[in-house]
Short mmCIF file of C-alpha atoms in Angstrom, two decimals:
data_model
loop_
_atom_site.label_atom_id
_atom_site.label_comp_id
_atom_site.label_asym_id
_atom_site.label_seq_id
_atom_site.Cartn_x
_atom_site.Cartn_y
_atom_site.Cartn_z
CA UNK A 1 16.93 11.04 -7.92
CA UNK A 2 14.25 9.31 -6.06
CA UNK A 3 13.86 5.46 -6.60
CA UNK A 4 9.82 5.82 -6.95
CA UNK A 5 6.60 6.66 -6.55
CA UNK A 6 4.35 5.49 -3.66
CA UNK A 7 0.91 6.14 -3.44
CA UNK A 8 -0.07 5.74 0.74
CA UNK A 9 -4.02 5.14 1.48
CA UNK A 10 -4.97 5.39 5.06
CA UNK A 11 -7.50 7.05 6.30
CA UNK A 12 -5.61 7.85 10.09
CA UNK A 13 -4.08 10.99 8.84
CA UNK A 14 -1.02 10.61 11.83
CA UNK A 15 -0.39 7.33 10.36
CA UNK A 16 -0.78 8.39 6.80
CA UNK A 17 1.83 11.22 7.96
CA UNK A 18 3.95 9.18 9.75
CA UNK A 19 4.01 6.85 6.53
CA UNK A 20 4.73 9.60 3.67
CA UNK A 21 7.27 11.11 5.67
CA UNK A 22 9.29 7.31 6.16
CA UNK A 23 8.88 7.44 2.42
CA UNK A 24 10.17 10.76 1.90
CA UNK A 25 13.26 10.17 4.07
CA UNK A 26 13.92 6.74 2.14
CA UNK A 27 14.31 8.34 -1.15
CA UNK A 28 10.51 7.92 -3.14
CA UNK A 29 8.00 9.74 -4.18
CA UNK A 30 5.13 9.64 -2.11
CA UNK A 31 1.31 10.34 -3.02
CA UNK A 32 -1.27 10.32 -0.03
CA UNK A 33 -5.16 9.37 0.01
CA UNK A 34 -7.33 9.09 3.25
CA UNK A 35 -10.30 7.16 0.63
CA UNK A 36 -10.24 4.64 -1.69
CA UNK A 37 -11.85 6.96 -3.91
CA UNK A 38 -8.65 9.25 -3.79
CA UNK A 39 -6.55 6.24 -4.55
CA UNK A 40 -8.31 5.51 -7.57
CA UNK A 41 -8.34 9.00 -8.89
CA UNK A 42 -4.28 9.44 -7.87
CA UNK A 43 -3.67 6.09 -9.81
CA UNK A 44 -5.45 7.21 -13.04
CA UNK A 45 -4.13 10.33 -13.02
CA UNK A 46 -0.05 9.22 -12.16
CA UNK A 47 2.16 6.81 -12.38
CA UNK A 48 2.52 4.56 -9.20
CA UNK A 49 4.96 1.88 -8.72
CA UNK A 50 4.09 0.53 -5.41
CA UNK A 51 1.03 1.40 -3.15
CA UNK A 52 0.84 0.77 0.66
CA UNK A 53 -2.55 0.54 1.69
CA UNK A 54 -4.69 0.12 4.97
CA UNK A 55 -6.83 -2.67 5.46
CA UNK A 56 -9.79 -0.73 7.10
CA UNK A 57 -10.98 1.58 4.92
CA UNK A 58 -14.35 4.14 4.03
CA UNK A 59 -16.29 2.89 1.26
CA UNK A 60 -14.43 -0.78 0.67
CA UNK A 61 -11.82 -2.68 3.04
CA UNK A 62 -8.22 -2.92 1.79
CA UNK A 63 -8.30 -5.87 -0.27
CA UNK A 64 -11.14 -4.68 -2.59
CA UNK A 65 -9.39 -1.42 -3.27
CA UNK A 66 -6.15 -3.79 -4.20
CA UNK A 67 -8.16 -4.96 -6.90
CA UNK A 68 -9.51 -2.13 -7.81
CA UNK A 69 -5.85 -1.03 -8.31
CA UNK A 70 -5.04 -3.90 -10.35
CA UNK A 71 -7.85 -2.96 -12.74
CA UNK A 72 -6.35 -0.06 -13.44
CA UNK A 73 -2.18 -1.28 -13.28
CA UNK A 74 -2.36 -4.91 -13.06
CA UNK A 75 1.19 -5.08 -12.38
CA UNK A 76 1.48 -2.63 -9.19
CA UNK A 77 2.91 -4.39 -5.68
CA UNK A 78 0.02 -3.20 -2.85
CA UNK A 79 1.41 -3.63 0.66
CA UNK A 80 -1.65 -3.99 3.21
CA UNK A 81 -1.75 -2.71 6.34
CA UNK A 82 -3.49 -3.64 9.38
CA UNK A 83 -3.59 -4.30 13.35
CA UNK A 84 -5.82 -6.59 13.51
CA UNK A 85 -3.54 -9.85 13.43
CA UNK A 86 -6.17 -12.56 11.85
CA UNK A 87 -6.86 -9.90 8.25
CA UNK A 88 -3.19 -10.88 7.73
CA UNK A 89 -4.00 -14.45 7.85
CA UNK A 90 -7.30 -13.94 5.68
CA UNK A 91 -4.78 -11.56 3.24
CA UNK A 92 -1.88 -14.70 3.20
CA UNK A 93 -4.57 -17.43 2.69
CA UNK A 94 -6.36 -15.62 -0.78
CA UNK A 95 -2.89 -14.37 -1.99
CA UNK A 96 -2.19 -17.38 -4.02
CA UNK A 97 -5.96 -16.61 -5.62
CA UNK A 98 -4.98 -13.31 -6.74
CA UNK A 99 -3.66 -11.61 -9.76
CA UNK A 100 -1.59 -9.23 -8.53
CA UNK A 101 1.61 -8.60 -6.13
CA UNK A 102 0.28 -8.26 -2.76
CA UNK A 103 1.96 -8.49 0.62
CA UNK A 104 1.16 -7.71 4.28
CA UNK A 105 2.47 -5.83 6.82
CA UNK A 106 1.08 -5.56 10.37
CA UNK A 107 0.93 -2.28 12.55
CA UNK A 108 2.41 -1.05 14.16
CA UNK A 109 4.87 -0.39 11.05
CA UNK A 110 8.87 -1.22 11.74
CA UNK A 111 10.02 0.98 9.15
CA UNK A 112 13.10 -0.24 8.76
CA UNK A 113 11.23 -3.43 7.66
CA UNK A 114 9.09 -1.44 5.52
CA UNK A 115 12.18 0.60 3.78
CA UNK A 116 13.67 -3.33 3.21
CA UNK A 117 10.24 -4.66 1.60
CA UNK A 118 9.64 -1.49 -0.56
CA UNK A 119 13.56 -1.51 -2.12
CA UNK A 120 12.97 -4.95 -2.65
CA UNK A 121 10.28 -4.50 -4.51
CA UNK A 122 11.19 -1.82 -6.52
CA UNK A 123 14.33 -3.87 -7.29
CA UNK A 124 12.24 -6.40 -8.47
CA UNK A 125 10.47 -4.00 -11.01
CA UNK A 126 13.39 -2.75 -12.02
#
């Protein structure tokens, strides 16, 4: 039985790769978008419990699409991605502002972290 499902957005398709197969091997359900306006579409057409999403995106950076996503499921954990070491900062200083679950992980991605934060979270749903 697989513990859930986990909608990827990245728009590297190696990295998106890399990422659905980690969440394969873990034991979810994973759901891959290379826009933000696949995202959106994938979330109103499925159920999503967690998304992991990059910060530099087509059309709208990471954080917009985030609440974009909590228009839709106000209650879904988004995990955002990124290299760049000072969008984590920016992402940790307007947490506290926003609605939803959000969390940051910088690239590149320890998975084994990743597989910790995303049971963890899905734990917490639970």
């Amino acid at each position: 039985m697989k513990k859930g499902n986990v909608l990827v957005v990245e728009d590297q398709k190696y990295v998106r790769s890399l990422l659905v197969d980690a969440l394969d091997f873990f034991g979810y359900s994973p759901f891959e978008a290379k826009t933000p306006k696949e995202a959106l579409s994938l979330v109103e057409q499925k159920s999503v419990d967690l998304s992991i999403v990059d910060f530099n995106l087509p059309e709208m950076d990471g954080l917009r699409l985030a609440e974009e996503l909590w228009r839709i499921n106000p209650i879904i954990p988004v995990f955002l991605i990124s290299g760049m070491e000072e969008i984590g900062a920016k992402i940790k200083e307007k947490s506290q502002y926003l609605k939803g679950s959000l969390k940051f992980i910088e690239k590149p991605i320890d998975l084994e972290i990743l597989k910790h934060y995303l049971d963890g979270a899905m734990s917490y749903a639970s």
